[in-house]
CSV table of C-alpha atoms in Angstrom, one decimal:
chain,number,residue,atom,x,y,z
A,1,MET,CA,0.0,0.0,0.0
A,2,THR,CA,1.3,3.5,-0.9
A,3,ASP,CA,0.4,7.0,0.3
A,4,SER,CA,-2.1,7.1,-2.5
A,5,CYS,CA,-4.1,4.2,-1.1
A,6,VAL,CA,-6.1,3.5,2.1
A,7,GLN,CA,-7.4,0.2,3.4
A,8,ILE,CA,-10.7,0.0,5.2
A,9,SER,CA,-12.3,-2.8,7.1
A,10,CYS,CA,-15.4,-4.4,5.8
A,11,VAL,CA,-17.7,-2.5,8.0
A,12,LEU,CA,-20.1,0.2,6.9
A,13,SER,CA,-18.9,2.7,9.4
A,14,ASP,CA,-15.4,2.7,7.9
A,15,ILE,CA,-16.5,3.7,4.4
A,16,ALA,CA,-16.5,7.4,5.2
A,17,ARG,CA,-12.7,7.1,5.6
A,18,ALA,CA,-12.3,5.9,2.0
A,19,CYS,CA,-14.6,8.6,0.8
A,20,SER,CA,-12.8,11.3,2.6
A,21,PHE,CA,-9.5,10.1,1.2
A,22,VAL,CA,-10.9,10.3,-2.4
A,23,VAL,CA,-12.4,13.7,-1.7
A,24,GLY,CA,-9.0,14.9,-0.6
A,25,VAL,CA,-7.3,13.7,-3.8
A,26,ALA,CA,-10.1,15.0,-6.0
A,27,THR,CA,-10.1,18.4,-4.4
A,28,GLN,CA,-6.3,18.8,-4.8
A,29,ALA,CA,-6.6,17.6,-8.4
A,30,GLY,CA,-9.0,20.5,-9.1
A,31,LEU,CA,-12.3,18.7,-9.7
A,32,SER,CA,-15.4,20.9,-9.3
A,33,GLY,CA,-17.4,20.6,-6.1
A,34,ARG,CA,-20.1,18.7,-7.9
A,35,ASP,CA,-17.6,16.2,-9.4
A,36,VAL,CA,-16.0,15.8,-6.0
A,37,GLU,CA,-19.5,15.0,-4.6
A,38,HIS,CA,-20.1,12.4,-7.3
A,39,CYS,CA,-16.8,10.7,-6.5
A,40,TYR,CA,-17.8,10.6,-2.8
A,41,LEU,CA,-21.2,9.1,-3.7
A,42,VAL,CA,-19.8,6.5,-6.0
A,43,VAL,CA,-17.0,5.3,-3.6
A,44,ASP,CA,-19.7,5.1,-0.9
A,45,GLU,CA,-22.0,3.1,-3.0
A,46,ILE,CA,-19.3,0.7,-4.3
A,47,CYS,CA,-17.8,0.0,-0.9
A,48,THR,CA,-21.4,-0.5,0.5
A,49,ASN,CA,-22.1,-3.1,-2.2
A,50,ILE,CA,-18.9,-5.0,-1.5
A,51,ILE,CA,-19.7,-5.1,2.2
A,52,GLU,CA,-23.4,-5.9,1.9
A,53,HIS,CA,-23.3,-8.3,-1.1
A,54,GLY,CA,-19.8,-9.3,-1.9
A,55,SER,CA,-18.4,-10.3,1.5
A,56,ILE,CA,-20.3,-13.5,1.9
A,57,THR,CA,-17.3,-15.7,1.2
A,58,THR,CA,-14.7,-13.6,3.0
A,59,ASP,CA,-13.9,-13.4,6.7
A,60,CYS,CA,-15.4,-10.0,7.3
A,61,PRO,CA,-14.8,-7.8,9.3
A,62,GLU,CA,-11.1,-8.8,9.0
A,63,ALA,CA,-11.3,-8.6,5.3
A,64,LEU,CA,-10.2,-5.3,3.7
A,65,ILE,CA,-11.1,-3.1,0.9
A,66,GLU,CA,-8.3,-1.1,-0.7
A,67,VAL,CA,-9.1,2.2,-2.3
A,68,CYS,CA,-6.3,3.9,-4.3
A,69,CYS,CA,-6.7,7.3,-5.8
A,70,TYR,CA,-4.3,9.5,-7.8
A,71,ALA,CA,-4.4,12.5,-10.2
A,72,VAL,CA,-4.2,11.8,-13.9
A,73,PRO,CA,-3.9,14.5,-16.6
A,74,GLN,CA,-7.6,14.7,-17.2
A,75,GLY,CA,-8.8,14.3,-13.6
A,76,ILE,CA,-8.5,11.5,-11.1
A,77,CYS,CA,-8.3,7.7,-11.2
A,78,ILE,CA,-9.8,5.6,-8.4
A,79,GLU,CA,-9.1,1.9,-8.0
A,80,ILE,CA,-11.1,-0.2,-5.6
A,81,ARG,CA,-9.9,-3.7,-4.8
A,82,ASP,CA,-11.6,-6.4,-2.7
A,83,ASN,CA,-11.2,-10.1,-2.2
A,84,SER,CA,-14.9,-11.1,-2.2
A,85,ILE,CA,-16.7,-13.1,-4.9
A,86,GLU,CA,-16.2,-12.0,-8.5
A,87,PHE,CA,-18.6,-9.3,-9.4
A,88,ASP,CA,-18.6,-7.2,-12.5
A,89,PRO,CA,-20.9,-4.2,-12.0
A,90,LEU,CA,-20.8,-3.5,-15.7
A,91,SER,CA,-22.7,-6.8,-16.3
A,92,PHE,CA,-25.5,-5.9,-13.9
A,93,PRO,CA,-28.8,-4.8,-15.4
A,94,LEU,CA,-29.4,-1.2,-14.5
A,95,PRO,CA,-32.6,0.1,-13.0
A,96,ASP,CA,-34.6,2.6,-15.0
A,97,PRO,CA,-35.1,6.0,-13.3
A,98,SER,CA,-38.2,6.6,-15.4
A,99,ASP,CA,-39.9,3.5,-13.9
A,100,GLY,CA,-42.8,4.2,-11.5
A,101,LEU,CA,-42.7,2.7,-8.0
A,102,ASP,CA,-44.7,-0.3,-9.0
A,103,ARG,CA,-42.0,-1.4,-11.5
A,104,ARG,CA,-39.0,-0.2,-9.6
A,105,GLY,CA,-36.9,-2.8,-7.7
A,106,ASP,CA,-35.1,-1.9,-4.5
A,107,GLY,CA,-31.5,-2.4,-5.6
A,108,GLY,CA,-29.0,-1.5,-8.2
A,109,TRP,CA,-29.0,2.3,-7.7
A,110,GLY,CA,-25.4,2.3,-6.5
A,111,ILE,CA,-24.3,0.7,-9.7
A,112,TYR,CA,-26.5,3.0,-11.7
A,113,PHE,CA,-24.8,6.0,-10.0
A,114,LEU,CA,-21.4,4.5,-10.8
A,115,ARG,CA,-22.2,4.1,-14.5
A,116,LYS,CA,-23.9,7.4,-14.8
A,117,LEU,CA,-21.4,9.6,-12.9
A,118,MET,CA,-18.0,8.2,-13.8
A,119,ASP,CA,-16.4,8.9,-17.2
A,120,ASP,CA,-14.8,5.5,-17.5
A,121,VAL,CA,-15.3,2.2,-15.6
A,122,ARG,CA,-13.4,-1.0,-15.9
A,123,HIS,CA,-13.6,-4.3,-14.0
A,124,ASP,CA,-10.9,-6.9,-13.7
A,125,PHE,CA,-10.8,-10.1,-11.7
A,126,ALA,CA,-7.4,-11.7,-11.2
A,127,ASN,CA,-5.8,-13.8,-8.4
A,128,GLY,CA,-9.1,-13.9,-6.5
A,129,GLN,CA,-9.4,-10.1,-6.4
A,130,ASN,CA,-11.9,-7.7,-7.9
A,131,LYS,CA,-10.4,-4.5,-9.2
A,132,LEU,CA,-12.6,-1.7,-10.2
A,133,THR,CA,-10.9,1.2,-12.0
A,134,LEU,CA,-12.8,4.5,-12.3
A,135,VAL,CA,-11.9,7.7,-14.0
A,136,LYS,CA,-13.5,11.0,-13.3
A,137,LYS,CA,-12.6,13.8,-15.6
A,138,ARG,CA,-12.3,17.4,-14.8
A,139,THR,CA,-15.3,19.4,-16.1
A,140,SER,CA,-15.4,23.0,-17.2
A,141,GLU,CA,-16.9,23.9,-13.8
A,142,ALA,CA,-13.6,22.7,-12.2
A,143,VAL,CA,-12.2,24.9,-9.5
A,144,SER,CA,-8.5,25.3,-9.3
A,145,LEU,CA,-7.3,25.5,-5.7
A,146,ASP,CA,-4.9,28.2,-7.0
A,147,SER,CA,-7.9,30.3,-7.8
A,148,VAL,CA,-9.1,30.2,-4.1
A,149,PRO,CA,-9.9,33.8,-3.2
A,150,THR,CA,-7.6,35.5,-0.8
A,151,SER,CA,-8.6,37.8,2.0
A,152,GLU,CA,-7.2,40.7,4.0
A,153,ASN,CA,-3.7,40.3,5.4
A,154,SER,CA,-4.1,40.4,9.1
A,155,GLU,CA,-1.2,38.8,10.9
A,156,PRO,CA,-1.8,35.0,10.9
A,157,SER,CA,-1.2,33.0,14.0
A,158,TYR,CA,-2.6,30.0,15.9
A,159,THR,CA,-2.6,28.7,19.5
A,160,LEU,CA,-2.9,25.2,20.8
A,161,THR,CA,-4.5,24.7,24.2
A,162,PRO,CA,-6.2,21.8,25.9
A,163,HIS,CA,-10.0,22.4,26.2
A,164,LEU,CA,-10.8,23.7,29.6
A,165,GLN,CA,-13.8,21.3,30.1
A,166,ASP,CA,-12.2,18.2,28.6
A,167,GLN,CA,-8.4,17.8,28.6
A,168,ARG,CA,-8.6,15.1,26.0
A,169,VAL,CA,-9.6,17.7,23.4
A,170,MET,CA,-7.0,20.0,21.9
A,171,MET,CA,-8.2,23.4,20.7
A,172,ILE,CA,-6.5,24.9,17.7
A,173,SER,CA,-7.5,28.6,17.5
A,174,LEU,CA,-6.8,30.4,14.3
A,175,GLU,CA,-6.2,34.1,13.8
A,176,GLY,CA,-5.9,35.9,10.5
A,177,ARG,CA,-5.4,34.3,7.1
A,178,TYR,CA,-4.7,30.5,7.1
A,179,THR,CA,-1.7,30.3,4.8
A,180,GLY,CA,0.5,27.4,3.8
A,181,VAL,CA,3.2,28.4,6.3
A,182,ILE,CA,0.8,28.5,9.2
A,183,ALA,CA,-1.0,25.3,8.0
A,184,GLU,CA,2.3,23.4,7.8
A,185,ALA,CA,3.2,24.4,11.4
A,186,VAL,CA,-0.3,23.4,12.6
A,187,GLY,CA,0.1,20.1,10.7
A,188,ASP,CA,3.4,19.4,12.4
A,189,ASP,CA,2.0,20.1,15.8
A,190,VAL,CA,-1.0,18.0,15.2
A,191,ALA,CA,1.2,15.1,14.0
A,192,HIS,CA,3.2,15.3,17.2
A,193,LEU,CA,0.0,15.4,19.3
A,194,LEU,CA,-1.4,12.4,17.4
A,195,GLN,CA,1.8,10.5,18.2
A,196,GLN,CA,1.3,11.3,21.9
A,197,GLY,CA,-2.2,9.8,21.7
A,198,VAL,CA,-4.4,13.0,21.3
A,199,LYS,CA,-7.2,12.1,19.0
A,200,TRP,CA,-9.8,14.9,19.4
A,201,PHE,CA,-9.3,18.3,17.9
A,202,ILE,CA,-11.5,21.4,17.6
A,203,MET,CA,-10.3,23.9,15.0
A,204,ASP,CA,-11.8,27.2,16.1
A,205,CYS,CA,-11.9,29.3,13.0
A,206,ALA,CA,-13.8,32.3,14.5
A,207,GLY,CA,-10.7,34.5,14.2
A,208,ALA,CA,-9.8,33.3,10.7
A,209,THR,CA,-10.1,35.9,8.0
A,210,GLY,CA,-9.1,34.0,4.9
A,211,LEU,CA,-7.7,30.8,3.5
A,212,SER,CA,-5.0,30.3,0.9
A,213,SER,CA,-4.9,27.5,-1.6
A,214,ALA,CA,-1.9,26.0,0.2
A,215,GLY,CA,-3.8,26.3,3.5
A,216,LEU,CA,-6.7,24.5,2.0
A,217,LYS,CA,-4.5,21.7,0.8
A,218,HIS,CA,-2.9,21.3,4.2
A,219,LEU,CA,-6.4,21.2,5.8
A,220,VAL,CA,-7.3,18.3,3.7
A,221,LYS,CA,-4.1,16.5,4.7
A,222,LEU,CA,-4.6,17.4,8.3
A,223,SER,CA,-8.1,16.0,8.3
A,224,GLN,CA,-6.9,12.8,6.6
A,225,ARG,CA,-4.0,12.4,9.1
A,226,VAL,CA,-6.4,12.7,12.1
A,227,GLN,CA,-8.9,10.2,10.5
A,228,ASP,CA,-6.1,7.7,9.8
A,229,ARG,CA,-5.4,7.7,13.6
A,230,LYS,CA,-9.1,7.1,14.2
A,231,GLY,CA,-9.3,10.6,15.6
A,232,LYS,CA,-11.8,13.4,15.0
A,233,ILE,CA,-11.5,17.1,14.1
A,234,ILE,CA,-14.5,19.5,14.3
A,235,PHE,CA,-14.4,23.0,12.8
A,236,SER,CA,-16.2,25.6,14.7
A,237,GLY,CA,-17.1,29.2,13.9
A,238,VAL,CA,-16.1,28.9,10.3
A,239,PRO,CA,-16.6,32.3,8.6
A,240,MET,CA,-19.1,32.3,5.8
A,241,GLN,CA,-16.5,33.0,3.1
A,242,ILE,CA,-14.5,30.0,4.2
A,243,GLU,CA,-17.6,27.8,4.5
A,244,GLU,CA,-18.6,28.7,1.0
A,245,LEU,CA,-15.2,27.8,-0.2
A,246,PHE,CA,-15.4,24.4,1.5
A,247,GLY,CA,-18.7,23.8,-0.2
A,248,LEU,CA,-17.4,25.0,-3.6
A,249,VAL,CA,-14.7,22.2,-3.6
A,250,GLY,CA,-16.8,19.6,-1.9
A,251,LEU,CA,-15.0,19.6,1.4
A,252,ASP,CA,-18.1,20.2,3.4
A,253,LEU,CA,-18.8,16.5,2.7
A,254,ILE,CA,-15.8,15.5,4.9
A,255,PHE,CA,-15.5,18.4,7.3
A,256,THR,CA,-17.8,18.6,10.3
A,257,MET,CA,-18.7,22.2,11.0
A,258,VAL,CA,-20.6,23.7,13.9
A,259,GLU,CA,-21.2,27.2,15.1
A,260,THR,CA,-19.5,27.2,18.5
A,261,THR,CA,-16.7,25.5,20.4
A,262,ASP,CA,-19.3,24.2,22.9
A,263,GLN,CA,-21.2,22.4,20.1
A,264,ALA,CA,-17.9,21.1,18.8
A,265,LEU,CA,-17.1,19.6,22.2
A,266,ARG,CA,-20.6,18.0,22.4
A,267,GLU,CA,-20.1,16.6,18.9
A,268,LEU,CA,-16.7,15.0,19.9
A,269,GLN,CA,-18.2,13.5,23.1
A,270,LYS,CA,-21.1,11.9,21.2
A,271,LYS,CA,-20.9,8.1,21.1
A,272,PRO,CA,-20.1,6.9,17.6
B,1,MET,CA,-26.0,9.8,14.1
B,2,LEU,CA,-29.2,11.3,12.6
B,3,GLU,CA,-31.4,13.7,14.5
B,4,PHE,CA,-35.1,14.0,14.1
B,5,VAL,CA,-37.7,16.6,15.2
B,6,SER,CA,-41.4,15.8,14.6
B,7,GLN,CA,-44.3,18.2,14.8
B,8,PHE,CA,-47.8,18.7,13.5
B,9,ILE,CA,-48.7,21.7,11.4
B,10,GLU,CA,-52.5,21.4,11.5
B,11,ALA,CA,-53.1,17.8,10.4
B,12,ILE,CA,-49.8,17.4,8.6
B,13,LYS,CA,-47.0,15.6,10.3
B,14,VAL,CA,-43.7,17.4,9.6
B,15,ILE,CA,-40.5,15.6,10.3
B,16,HIS,CA,-37.2,17.5,10.2
B,17,VAL,CA,-34.1,15.4,9.6
B,18,ARG,CA,-30.6,16.5,10.3
B,19,GLY,CA,-27.3,14.8,9.3
B,20,ARG,CA,-25.7,12.8,6.5
B,21,ILE,CA,-27.6,9.7,5.4
B,22,ASP,CA,-25.5,6.8,4.2
B,23,SER,CA,-25.5,3.0,4.4
B,24,SER,CA,-24.2,3.1,8.0
B,25,ASN,CA,-27.1,5.0,9.4
B,26,ALA,CA,-30.0,4.9,6.8
B,27,HIS,CA,-31.7,2.3,9.1
B,28,GLU,CA,-32.1,5.1,11.7
B,29,LEU,CA,-34.2,7.0,9.2
B,30,GLY,CA,-36.2,3.9,8.4
B,31,ASP,CA,-36.7,3.0,12.0
B,32,TYR,CA,-37.8,6.5,12.9
B,33,LEU,CA,-40.3,6.7,10.1
B,34,LYS,CA,-41.8,3.3,11.0
B,35,MET,CA,-42.1,4.4,14.7
B,36,GLU,CA,-43.5,7.8,13.9
B,37,LEU,CA,-45.9,6.8,11.1
B,38,THR,CA,-48.0,4.3,12.9
B,39,ASP,CA,-51.0,5.8,11.2
B,40,ALA,CA,-50.3,4.8,7.6
B,41,SER,CA,-53.0,7.1,6.3
B,42,GLN,CA,-51.0,10.1,7.6
B,43,GLN,CA,-50.0,13.0,5.4
B,44,VAL,CA,-46.4,13.7,6.0
B,45,VAL,CA,-43.7,16.2,5.0
B,46,LEU,CA,-40.1,15.3,5.4
B,47,ASP,CA,-38.0,18.4,5.8
B,48,LEU,CA,-34.6,17.6,4.3
B,49,SER,CA,-33.1,21.1,4.5
B,50,GLU,CA,-30.4,19.9,7.0
B,51,VAL,CA,-29.6,16.7,5.2
B,52,SER,CA,-26.2,17.4,3.7
B,53,TYR,CA,-25.8,14.0,1.9
B,54,MET,CA,-27.9,11.0,1.0
B,55,SER,CA,-26.8,7.8,-0.7
B,56,SER,CA,-29.0,5.2,-2.3
B,57,ALA,CA,-29.5,3.6,1.2
B,58,GLY,CA,-31.4,6.7,2.3
B,59,LEU,CA,-33.4,6.8,-1.0
B,60,GLY,CA,-34.4,3.2,-0.2
B,61,GLU,CA,-35.8,4.2,3.2
B,62,LEU,CA,-37.8,7.1,1.6
B,63,VAL,CA,-39.3,4.7,-1.0
B,64,ALA,CA,-40.2,2.2,1.7
B,65,ALA,CA,-42.0,4.8,3.8
B,66,TYR,CA,-43.7,6.2,0.8
B,67,ARG,CA,-45.0,2.8,-0.3
B,68,ARG,CA,-46.3,2.0,3.2
B,69,LEU,CA,-48.2,5.3,3.3
B,70,GLN,CA,-49.5,5.0,-0.3
B,71,GLN,CA,-51.0,1.6,0.5
B,72,HIS,CA,-53.2,3.3,3.2
B,73,LYS,CA,-54.0,6.5,1.3
B,74,GLY,CA,-51.3,8.4,3.2
B,75,ASP,CA,-48.7,10.5,1.5
B,76,LEU,CA,-45.0,11.5,1.9
B,77,ARG,CA,-43.8,14.8,0.4
B,78,LEU,CA,-40.3,16.2,0.5
B,79,ALA,CA,-39.3,19.8,1.5
B,80,GLN,CA,-36.3,21.8,0.7
B,81,PRO,CA,-33.7,19.2,-0.2
B,82,SER,CA,-30.2,20.7,-0.6
B,83,ALA,CA,-28.7,20.8,-4.1
B,84,ARG,CA,-26.7,17.7,-3.3
B,85,VAL,CA,-29.7,15.7,-2.2
B,86,ARG,CA,-31.8,17.0,-5.0
B,87,ASP,CA,-29.1,15.9,-7.4
B,88,VAL,CA,-29.4,12.3,-6.1
B,89,LEU,CA,-33.2,12.4,-6.2
B,90,GLU,CA,-33.1,13.5,-9.9
B,91,LEU,CA,-30.4,11.0,-10.8
B,92,SER,CA,-32.6,8.2,-9.5
B,93,GLY,CA,-35.8,9.6,-11.0
B,94,LEU,CA,-37.4,9.8,-7.5
B,95,ASP,CA,-38.1,13.5,-8.0
B,96,THR,CA,-40.8,12.4,-10.5
B,97,VAL,CA,-42.3,9.8,-8.1
B,98,LEU,CA,-42.2,11.8,-4.9
B,99,GLN,CA,-43.4,15.4,-4.7
B,100,VAL,CA,-40.6,17.7,-3.9
B,101,TYR,CA,-41.1,21.3,-2.7
B,102,SER,CA,-38.7,24.1,-2.3
B,103,SER,CA,-39.9,25.0,1.2
B,104,ARG,CA,-41.5,23.4,4.2
B,105,ILE,CA,-44.5,25.7,4.0
B,106,ASP,CA,-45.0,25.0,0.3
B,107,ALA,CA,-45.0,21.3,1.1
B,108,VAL,CA,-47.5,21.6,3.9
B,109,MET,CA,-49.7,23.9,1.9
B,110,SER,CA,-49.7,21.4,-1.0
B,111,TYR,CA,-52.0,19.1,1.0
């Protein structure tokens, strides 16, 4: 497995990790928000199918699904591998969206979304392994992270402090514009804290005035890093212009945002 | 975890759903709708304004609830789905089966 791959367990609750990983790559590759959403949906649907229908002959939950994703010149390529029974989604009869409820079956919609939303789909089965290769091309609506709007230049900074009400939670409070330099420093600190066993983070963005493209890329990596360690990061007080930017590139799918730090704390303390 | 708030506006039951609906939690929606809609002749509005994502698992629960209600002359109408959820409803053709309204009040008034 390389940095461009993640492995998830064959349990439904682990699928979001694979989806988040793909969203990160798709965002950095400059896909539009809508295209990123479609990638999220398709990976969600395919992994769900593998777990619900393909895992009969495997030793789930020990069995794994591997999702690899990397940028290609025209967009991104996603590869999904699993060791369950051979299944070619391209051979599956598709449901018809124009059917009324009386003629409409219950299943097959995940595969329908796959066929409809991906630009190229290929299935291979070799050495007891299914490999589904998907290509999503960049569309004209694509948003380049380099075109991310900038904001006023107040002096950027951040502080890291344990939450007063729950020492397990680390507060990251941002001030000013979140640039690549600040984001890299935050990333290093968070990596260090993760190694020490801290898993819960609140990123208080109430004082943030803007976000650079490099800052955004680092945020995606940061979120991925926390998730890889089975941790959680909640964003609180995100200014509207930054929230709109998250939505524009599809990151609101993987970032949990709340209004206040108190809500963020309650969100972290919720049972999974 | 999904959150639900249910209230009556006159005789219409309005259920507000909050969260992301995928295969790991769609059963919560199904269970809630079964529990709340014991009167299958009920007229219902499902407010989806705070549902940020819905996969086919969530669509399946909507269809199941709609079928149950239809069998007993009840009805299920959707209010204010986000662009993302509307996209999935349109892709699956469910927007032509279920009545979808741009606001909660429009959905309630449609009965």
